[in-house]
XYZ file of C-alpha atoms in Angstrom:
477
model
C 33.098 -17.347 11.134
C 32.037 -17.414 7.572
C 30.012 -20.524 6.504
C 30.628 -22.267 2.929
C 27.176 -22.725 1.482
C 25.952 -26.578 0.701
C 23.650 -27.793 -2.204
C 21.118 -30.196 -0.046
C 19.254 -31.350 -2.703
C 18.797 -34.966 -3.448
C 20.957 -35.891 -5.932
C 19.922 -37.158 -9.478
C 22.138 -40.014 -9.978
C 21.083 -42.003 -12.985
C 20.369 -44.948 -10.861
C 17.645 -43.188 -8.709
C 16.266 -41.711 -11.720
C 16.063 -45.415 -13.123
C 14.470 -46.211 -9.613
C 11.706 -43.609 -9.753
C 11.112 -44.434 -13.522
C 10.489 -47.898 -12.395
C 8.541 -46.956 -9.589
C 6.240 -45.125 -11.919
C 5.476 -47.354 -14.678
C 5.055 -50.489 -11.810
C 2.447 -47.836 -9.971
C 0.546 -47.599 -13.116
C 0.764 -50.869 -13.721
C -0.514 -51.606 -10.493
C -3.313 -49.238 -11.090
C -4.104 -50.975 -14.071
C -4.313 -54.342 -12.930
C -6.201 -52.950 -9.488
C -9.641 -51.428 -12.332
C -9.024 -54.830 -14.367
C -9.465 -56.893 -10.853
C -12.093 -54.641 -10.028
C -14.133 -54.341 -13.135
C -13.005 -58.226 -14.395
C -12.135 -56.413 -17.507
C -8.562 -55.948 -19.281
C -9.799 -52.951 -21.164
C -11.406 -50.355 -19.719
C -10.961 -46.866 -21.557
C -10.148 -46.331 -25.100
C -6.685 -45.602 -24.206
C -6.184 -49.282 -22.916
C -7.313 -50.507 -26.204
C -9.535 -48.249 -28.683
C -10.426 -51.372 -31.018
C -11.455 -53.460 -28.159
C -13.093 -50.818 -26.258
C -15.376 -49.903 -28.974
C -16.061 -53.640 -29.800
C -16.606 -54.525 -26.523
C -18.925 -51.487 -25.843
C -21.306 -52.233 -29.023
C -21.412 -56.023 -28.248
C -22.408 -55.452 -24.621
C -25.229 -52.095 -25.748
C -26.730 -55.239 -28.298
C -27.166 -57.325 -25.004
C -28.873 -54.335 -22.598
C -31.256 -53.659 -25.722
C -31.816 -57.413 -26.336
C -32.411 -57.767 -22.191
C -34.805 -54.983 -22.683
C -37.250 -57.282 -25.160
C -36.944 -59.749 -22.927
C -38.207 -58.391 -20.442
C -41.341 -57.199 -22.216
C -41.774 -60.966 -23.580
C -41.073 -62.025 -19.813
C -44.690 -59.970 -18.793
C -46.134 -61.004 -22.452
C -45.815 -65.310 -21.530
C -46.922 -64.439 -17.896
C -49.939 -62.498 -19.524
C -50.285 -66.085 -21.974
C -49.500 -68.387 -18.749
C -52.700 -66.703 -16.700
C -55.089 -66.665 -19.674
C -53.688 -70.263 -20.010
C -54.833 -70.856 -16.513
C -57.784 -69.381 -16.863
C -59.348 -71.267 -20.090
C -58.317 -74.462 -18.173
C -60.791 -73.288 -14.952
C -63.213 -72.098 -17.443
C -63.279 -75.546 -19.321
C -63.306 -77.538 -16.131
C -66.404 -75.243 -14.999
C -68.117 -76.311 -18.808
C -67.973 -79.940 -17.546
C -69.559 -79.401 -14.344
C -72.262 -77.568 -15.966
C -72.564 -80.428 -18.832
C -72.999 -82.781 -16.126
C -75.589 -81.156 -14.200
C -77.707 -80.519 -17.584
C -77.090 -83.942 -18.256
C -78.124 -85.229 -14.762
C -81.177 -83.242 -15.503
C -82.224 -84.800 -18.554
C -81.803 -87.880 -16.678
C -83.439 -87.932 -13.652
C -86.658 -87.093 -12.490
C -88.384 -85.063 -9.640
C -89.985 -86.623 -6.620
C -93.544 -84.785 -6.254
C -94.889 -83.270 -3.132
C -98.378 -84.389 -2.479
C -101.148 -83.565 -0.564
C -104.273 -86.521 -0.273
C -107.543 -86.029 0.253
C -108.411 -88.505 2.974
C -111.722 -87.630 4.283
C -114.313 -89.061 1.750
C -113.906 -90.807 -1.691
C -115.283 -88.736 -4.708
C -115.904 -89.138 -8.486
C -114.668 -86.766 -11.030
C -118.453 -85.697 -12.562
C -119.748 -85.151 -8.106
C -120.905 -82.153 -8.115
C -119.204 -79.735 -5.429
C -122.524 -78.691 -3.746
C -123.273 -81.883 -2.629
C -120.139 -82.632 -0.513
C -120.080 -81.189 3.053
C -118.857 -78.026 3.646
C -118.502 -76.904 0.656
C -120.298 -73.468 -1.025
C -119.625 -71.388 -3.871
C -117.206 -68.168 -2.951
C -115.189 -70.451 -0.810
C -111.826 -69.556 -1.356
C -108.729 -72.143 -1.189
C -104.889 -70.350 -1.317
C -101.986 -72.909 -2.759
C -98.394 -71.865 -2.120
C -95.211 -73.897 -3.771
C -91.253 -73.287 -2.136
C -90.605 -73.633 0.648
C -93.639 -74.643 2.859
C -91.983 -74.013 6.354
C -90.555 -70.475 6.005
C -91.237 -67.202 3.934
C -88.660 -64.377 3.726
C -88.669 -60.703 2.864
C -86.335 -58.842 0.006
C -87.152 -55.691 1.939
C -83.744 -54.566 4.100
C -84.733 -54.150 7.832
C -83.272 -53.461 11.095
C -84.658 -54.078 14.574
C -85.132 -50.037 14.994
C -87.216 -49.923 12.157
C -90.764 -49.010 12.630
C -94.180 -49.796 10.626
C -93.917 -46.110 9.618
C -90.569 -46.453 7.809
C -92.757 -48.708 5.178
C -95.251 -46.228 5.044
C -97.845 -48.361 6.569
C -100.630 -46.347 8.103
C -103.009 -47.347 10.527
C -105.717 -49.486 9.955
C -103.967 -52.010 7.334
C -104.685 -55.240 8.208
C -101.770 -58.122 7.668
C -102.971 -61.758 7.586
C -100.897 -65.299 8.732
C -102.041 -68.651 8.567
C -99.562 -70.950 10.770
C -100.148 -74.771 10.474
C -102.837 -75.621 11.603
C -103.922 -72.554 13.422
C -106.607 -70.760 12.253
C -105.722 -67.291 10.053
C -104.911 -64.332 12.316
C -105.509 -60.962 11.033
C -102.997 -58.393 12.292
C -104.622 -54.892 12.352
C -102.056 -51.472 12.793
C -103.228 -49.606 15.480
C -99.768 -47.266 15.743
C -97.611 -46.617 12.647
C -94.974 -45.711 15.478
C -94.615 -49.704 16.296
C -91.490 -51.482 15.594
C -91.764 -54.078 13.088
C -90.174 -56.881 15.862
C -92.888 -55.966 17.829
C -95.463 -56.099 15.234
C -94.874 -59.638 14.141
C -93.607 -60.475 18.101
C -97.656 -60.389 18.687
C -98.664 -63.818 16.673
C -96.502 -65.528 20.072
C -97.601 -63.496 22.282
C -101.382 -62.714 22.009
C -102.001 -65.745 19.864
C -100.436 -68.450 22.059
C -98.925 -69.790 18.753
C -95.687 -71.942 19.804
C -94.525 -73.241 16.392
C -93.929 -70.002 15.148
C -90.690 -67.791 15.444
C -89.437 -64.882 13.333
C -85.815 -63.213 13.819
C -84.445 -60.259 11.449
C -81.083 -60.967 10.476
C -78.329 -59.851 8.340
C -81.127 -57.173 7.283
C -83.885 -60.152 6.299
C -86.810 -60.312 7.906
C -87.803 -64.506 7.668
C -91.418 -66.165 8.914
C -90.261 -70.015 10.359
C -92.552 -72.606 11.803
C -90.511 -74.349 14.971
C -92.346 -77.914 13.011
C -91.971 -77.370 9.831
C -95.705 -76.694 8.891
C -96.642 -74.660 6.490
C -96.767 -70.659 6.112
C -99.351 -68.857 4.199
C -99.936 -65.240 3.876
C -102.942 -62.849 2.343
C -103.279 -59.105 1.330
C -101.788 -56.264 -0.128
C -99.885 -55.592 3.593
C -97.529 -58.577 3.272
C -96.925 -57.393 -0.050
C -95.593 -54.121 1.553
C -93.901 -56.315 3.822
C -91.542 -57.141 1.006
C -92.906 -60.998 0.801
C -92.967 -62.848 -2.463
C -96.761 -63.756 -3.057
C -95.870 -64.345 -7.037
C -96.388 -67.838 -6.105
C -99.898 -68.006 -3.986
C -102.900 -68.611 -6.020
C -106.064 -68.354 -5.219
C -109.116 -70.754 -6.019
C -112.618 -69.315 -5.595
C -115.278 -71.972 -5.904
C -117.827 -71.229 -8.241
C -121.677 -72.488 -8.840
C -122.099 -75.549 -10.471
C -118.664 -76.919 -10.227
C -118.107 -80.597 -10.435
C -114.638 -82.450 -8.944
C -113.168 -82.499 -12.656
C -113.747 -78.339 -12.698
C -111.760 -78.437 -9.266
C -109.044 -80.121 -10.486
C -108.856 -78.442 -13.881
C -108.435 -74.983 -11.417
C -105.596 -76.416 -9.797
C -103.922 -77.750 -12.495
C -104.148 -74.462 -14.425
C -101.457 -73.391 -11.873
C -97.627 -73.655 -13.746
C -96.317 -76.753 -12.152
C -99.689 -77.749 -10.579
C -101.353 -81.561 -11.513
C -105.179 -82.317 -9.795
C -107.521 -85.244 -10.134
C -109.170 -88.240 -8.305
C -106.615 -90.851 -7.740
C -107.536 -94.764 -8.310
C -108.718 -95.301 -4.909
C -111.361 -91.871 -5.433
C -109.644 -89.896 -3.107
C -108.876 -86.307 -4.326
C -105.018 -85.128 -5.232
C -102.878 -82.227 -5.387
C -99.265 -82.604 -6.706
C -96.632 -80.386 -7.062
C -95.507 -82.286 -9.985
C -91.549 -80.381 -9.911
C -90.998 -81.198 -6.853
C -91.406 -77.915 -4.921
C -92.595 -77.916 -1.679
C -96.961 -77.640 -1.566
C -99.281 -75.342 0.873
C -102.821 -75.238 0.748
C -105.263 -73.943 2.756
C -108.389 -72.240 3.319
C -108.787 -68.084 3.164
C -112.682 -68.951 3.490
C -114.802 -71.562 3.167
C -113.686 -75.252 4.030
C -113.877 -76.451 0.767
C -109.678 -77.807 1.313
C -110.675 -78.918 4.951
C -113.881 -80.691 3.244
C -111.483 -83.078 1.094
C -108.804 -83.184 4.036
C -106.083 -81.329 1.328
C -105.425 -78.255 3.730
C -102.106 -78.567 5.179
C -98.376 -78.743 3.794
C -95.875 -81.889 1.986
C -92.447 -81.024 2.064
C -91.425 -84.471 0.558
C -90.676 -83.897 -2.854
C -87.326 -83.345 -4.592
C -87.655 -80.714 -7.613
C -84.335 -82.293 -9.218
C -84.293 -80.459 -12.572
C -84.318 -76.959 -10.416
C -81.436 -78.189 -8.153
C -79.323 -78.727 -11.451
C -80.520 -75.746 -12.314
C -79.292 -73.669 -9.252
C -75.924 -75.830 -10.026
C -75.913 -74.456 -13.752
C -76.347 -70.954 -12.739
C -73.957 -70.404 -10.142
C -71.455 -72.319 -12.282
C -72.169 -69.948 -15.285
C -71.350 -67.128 -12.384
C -68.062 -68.743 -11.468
C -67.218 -68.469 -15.541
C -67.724 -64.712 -15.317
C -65.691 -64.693 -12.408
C -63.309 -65.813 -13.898
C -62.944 -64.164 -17.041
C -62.971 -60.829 -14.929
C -59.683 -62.153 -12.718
C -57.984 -63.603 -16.098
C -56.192 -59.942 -15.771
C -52.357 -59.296 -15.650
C -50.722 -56.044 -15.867
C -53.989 -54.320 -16.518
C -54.315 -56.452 -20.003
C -57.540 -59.101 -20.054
C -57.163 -61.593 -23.438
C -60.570 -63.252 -21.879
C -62.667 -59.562 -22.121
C -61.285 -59.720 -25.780
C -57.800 -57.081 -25.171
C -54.768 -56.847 -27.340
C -51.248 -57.863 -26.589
C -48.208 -56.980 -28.918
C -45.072 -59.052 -28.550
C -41.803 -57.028 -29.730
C -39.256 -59.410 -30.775
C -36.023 -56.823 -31.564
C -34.798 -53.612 -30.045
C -36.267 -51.166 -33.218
C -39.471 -52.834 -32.752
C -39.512 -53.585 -36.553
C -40.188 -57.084 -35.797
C -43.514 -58.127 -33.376
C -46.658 -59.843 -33.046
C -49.399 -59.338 -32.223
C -52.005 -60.987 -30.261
C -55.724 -60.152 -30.428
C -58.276 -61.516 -27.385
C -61.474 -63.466 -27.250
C -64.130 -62.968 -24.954
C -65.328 -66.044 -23.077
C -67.827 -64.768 -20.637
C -70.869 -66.644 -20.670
C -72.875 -64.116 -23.038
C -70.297 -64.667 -25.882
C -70.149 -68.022 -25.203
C -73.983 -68.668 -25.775
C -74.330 -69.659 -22.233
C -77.884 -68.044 -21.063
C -78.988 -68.994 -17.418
C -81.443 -71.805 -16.740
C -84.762 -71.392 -18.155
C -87.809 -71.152 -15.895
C -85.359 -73.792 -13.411
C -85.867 -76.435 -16.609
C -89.045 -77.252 -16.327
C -89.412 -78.018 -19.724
C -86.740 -80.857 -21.140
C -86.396 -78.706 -24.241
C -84.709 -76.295 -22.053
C -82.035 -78.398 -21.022
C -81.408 -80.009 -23.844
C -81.337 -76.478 -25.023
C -78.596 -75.451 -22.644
C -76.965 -79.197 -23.039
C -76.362 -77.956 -26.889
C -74.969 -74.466 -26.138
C -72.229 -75.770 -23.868
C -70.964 -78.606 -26.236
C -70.742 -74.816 -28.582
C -69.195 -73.328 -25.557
C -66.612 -76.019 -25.207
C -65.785 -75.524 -29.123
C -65.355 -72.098 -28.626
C -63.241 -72.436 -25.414
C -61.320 -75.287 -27.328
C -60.634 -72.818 -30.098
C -59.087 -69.988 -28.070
C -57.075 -72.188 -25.571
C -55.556 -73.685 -28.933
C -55.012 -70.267 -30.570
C -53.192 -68.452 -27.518
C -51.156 -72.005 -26.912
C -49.392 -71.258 -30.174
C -48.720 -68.034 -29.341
C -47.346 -69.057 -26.498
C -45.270 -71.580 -28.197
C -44.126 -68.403 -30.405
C -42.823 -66.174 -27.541
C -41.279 -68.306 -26.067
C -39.692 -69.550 -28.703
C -38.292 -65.975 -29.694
C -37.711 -65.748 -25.610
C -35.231 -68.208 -25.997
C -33.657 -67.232 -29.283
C -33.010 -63.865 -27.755
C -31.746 -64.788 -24.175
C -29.131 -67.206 -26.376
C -27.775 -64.218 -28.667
C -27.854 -61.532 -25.617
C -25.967 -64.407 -23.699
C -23.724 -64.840 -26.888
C -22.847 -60.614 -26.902
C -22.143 -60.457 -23.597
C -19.467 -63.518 -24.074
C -18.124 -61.810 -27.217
C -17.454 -59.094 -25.048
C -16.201 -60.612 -22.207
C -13.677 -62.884 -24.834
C -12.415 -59.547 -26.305
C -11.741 -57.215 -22.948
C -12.213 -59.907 -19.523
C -9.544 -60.295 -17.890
C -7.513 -63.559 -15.991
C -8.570 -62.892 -12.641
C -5.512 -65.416 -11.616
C -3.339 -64.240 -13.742
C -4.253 -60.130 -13.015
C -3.744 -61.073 -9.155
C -0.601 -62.475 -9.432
C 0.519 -60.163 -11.469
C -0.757 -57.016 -9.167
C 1.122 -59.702 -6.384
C 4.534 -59.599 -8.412
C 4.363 -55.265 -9.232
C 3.692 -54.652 -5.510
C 6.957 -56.890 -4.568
C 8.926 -55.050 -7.703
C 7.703 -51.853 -6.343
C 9.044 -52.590 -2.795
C 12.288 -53.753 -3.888
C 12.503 -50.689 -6.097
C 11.884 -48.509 -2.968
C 14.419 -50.275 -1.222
C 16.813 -49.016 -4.135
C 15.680 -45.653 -3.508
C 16.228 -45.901 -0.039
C 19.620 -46.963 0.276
C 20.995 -44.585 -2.428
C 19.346 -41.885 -1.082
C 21.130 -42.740 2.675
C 24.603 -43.344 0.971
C 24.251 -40.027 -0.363
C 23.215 -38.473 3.036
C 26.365 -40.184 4.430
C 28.583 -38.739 1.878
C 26.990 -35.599 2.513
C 27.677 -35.642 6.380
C 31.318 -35.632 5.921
C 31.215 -31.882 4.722
């Protein structure tokens, strides 16, 4: 049987072309409004809207260059905020130290003193008629502190006698309270240095005496506070301080008044015969007084051998105060640091204040460490009230000078963020100009993607039922 051929091809009625012409523009349209819902923007490409695009696109590049100097004036007032900080540390540190050089122009130190108590004397007696006493005789004074004497040598407990290059046969020499001197003779290099000084307790029976090495000090203590004193070139080597023992050697044909004048020849050192005749050593600072006898019993004689830890040496506690608060300054200045850039140690800061960089300024550092301030530690622990006053007068300078920079970098503070604010406001205003010329209803986009999709099912409905009326038809043949 011979079969008729059929055209099954779906046929292009104008009403499904209509239908798929609808479908099309509602699917772009729905693509449209899907990148507008997206991107909150109405205009997207050039082809939605060329003027607007290009509008839109300048406006919003002015806002990314303007965010740009912002955020270089964002690190610049953080750099201005910690120098700020700083100068306000600094200055509270300048008022401390004011008030201890003021606190030691007004008080006074309490003196350590040490009494003759034996016999009364006059000042013309000559020396060789008291007891005990001979030309040569030899009387060591020590000022700090009476009860304890430490070395600025590094040690260990390993470390031996030989690792100071002391050789045999040096002789080191103690005095411990009232203990007669002991003279410590090296009879093996090869000892350890603990066991060198661990013979004064052992072999000597002395109980008030202790010595430990720590945190790489070696430190002499009496257990009662009595004094220390020490003697020779060995405790030199030893790595003790002896810059402040002095020695007194008796000579022929002294009188009391030549006595005295020896002692007070020593910095910080008053002697005479007090009103009730008794002889008198003061430490007239305050520091802490040892005297004793390296031969002779000339000390012993006038009952002046021995120690007085009473006294208060005021001005040289200020001082201390004054020179670690002239430290903390420094510190300071060294931390004032922020991304690498120090205004304190005198650096340089520019501020940019558009996105060519034609417009800036810039803002030069001061240094404020102590040395540029004028601020030298204390002298010779103000002894001397001209010294203190001296230092009183450079930090009223110093607190000009501080004065004078905290007010300079507040107004350029002021400045940037000033300009910080100016810009945020017109890269805020570009960004709304842009937004006003391209954004997009969000409401109105999504209910108008909402109505498209229910036009676009409606229209595919359409679609549908022509194309099965058709199919019908087309059953019949």
């Amino acid at each position: 049987m011979k079969t008729m051929p059929y055209n099954l091809s779906i046929p292009t009625t104008s009403s499904i072309l209509n239908s798929l012409s609808q479908s099309k523009a509602l699917t772009s349209m729905h693509d449209k409004n899907s990148v507008a819902l997206t991107t909150g923007k109405i205009v997207n490409t050039s082809y939605d809207n060329s003027t607007l695009y290009f509008k839109d696109m300048r406006l919003t590049e002015r806002a990314e260059g303007l965010q740009s100097v912002l955020d270089g004036l964002s690190n610049i007032v953080s750099t201005l905020d910690t120098t700020s900080q700083s100068i306000d540390a600094i200055t509270e540190l300048l008022s401390h130290a004011k008030a201890a050089a003021n606190s030691a122009l007004d008080e006074q130190s309490y003196l350590s003193t040490l009494t003759g108590k034996n016999f009364t004397t006059t000042t013309q007696e000559k020396l060789s008629d008291l007891p005990y006493v001979e030309p040569g005789d030899e009387i060591l004074l020590r000022t700090g502190d009476a009860d304890k004497m430490e070395s600025d040598i590094l040690m260990n407990d390993e470390m031996t006698l030989a690792d100071l290059d002391i050789v045999k046969g040096e002789e080191f020499k103690i005095k411990i309270g009232d203990n007669d001197w002991i003279t410590l003779e090296v009879f093996d290099e090869d000892m350890k240095i603990s066991d060198f000084f661990g013979q004064i307790s052992q072999q000597y029976d002395i109980e008030n005496f202790s010595f430990e090495i720590k945190d790489q000090k070696l430190t002499l203590t009496t257990t009662d506070r009595s004094g220390i004193m020490l003697d020779g070139d060995l405790a030199e080597v030893f790595g003790f301080d002896l810059s402040e023992t002095y020695k007194i050697t008796v000579e022929d044909d002294w009188t009391v008044y030549d006595l005295a004048q020896a002692f007070s020849r020593i910095d910080g050192i008053s002697a005479m015969v007090n009103s009730e005749g008794y002889f008198q050593v003061s430490s007239i600072y305050g520091d802490n007084l040892v005297i004793a006898d390296l031969t002779g019993e000339t000390a012993a004689s006038f009952g002046i051998n021995g120690y007085d830890d009473g006294g208060t040496n005021t001005t040289k506690t200020y001082a201390d105060q004054y020179n670690e608060l002239l430290k903390q300054i420094d510190n300071i200045v060294a931390d004032a640091s922020f991304n690498g850039l120090n205004l304190l140690e005198g650096d340089t800061i520019r501020a940019v204040f558009d996105e060519k960089a034609s417009s800036f300024r810039t803002v030069i550092g001061v240094k404020l460490d102590t040395e540029s301030l004028g601020l030298l530690p204390a002298l010779d622990d103000w002894k001397n009230e001209e010294d203190i006053q001296a230092a009183f007068d450079a930090i009223e300078s110093a607190f000009h000078l501080v004065q004078q920079a905290a007010g300079k970098f507040e107004r350029a503070s002021y400045m940037v963020q000033s300009r910080e604010t100016y810009l945020e406001a017109m890269s805020n205003t570009c960004l709304l100009g842009a937004e006003t010329l391209t954004g997009a209803d969000l409401n109105s986009v999504s209910a108008e993607l909402l109505a498209i999709e229910t036009q676009k099912q409606l229209v595919n409905q359409v679609i549908s039922i022509t194309l099965e009326a058709d199919s019908s038809v087309l059953s019949l043949f």
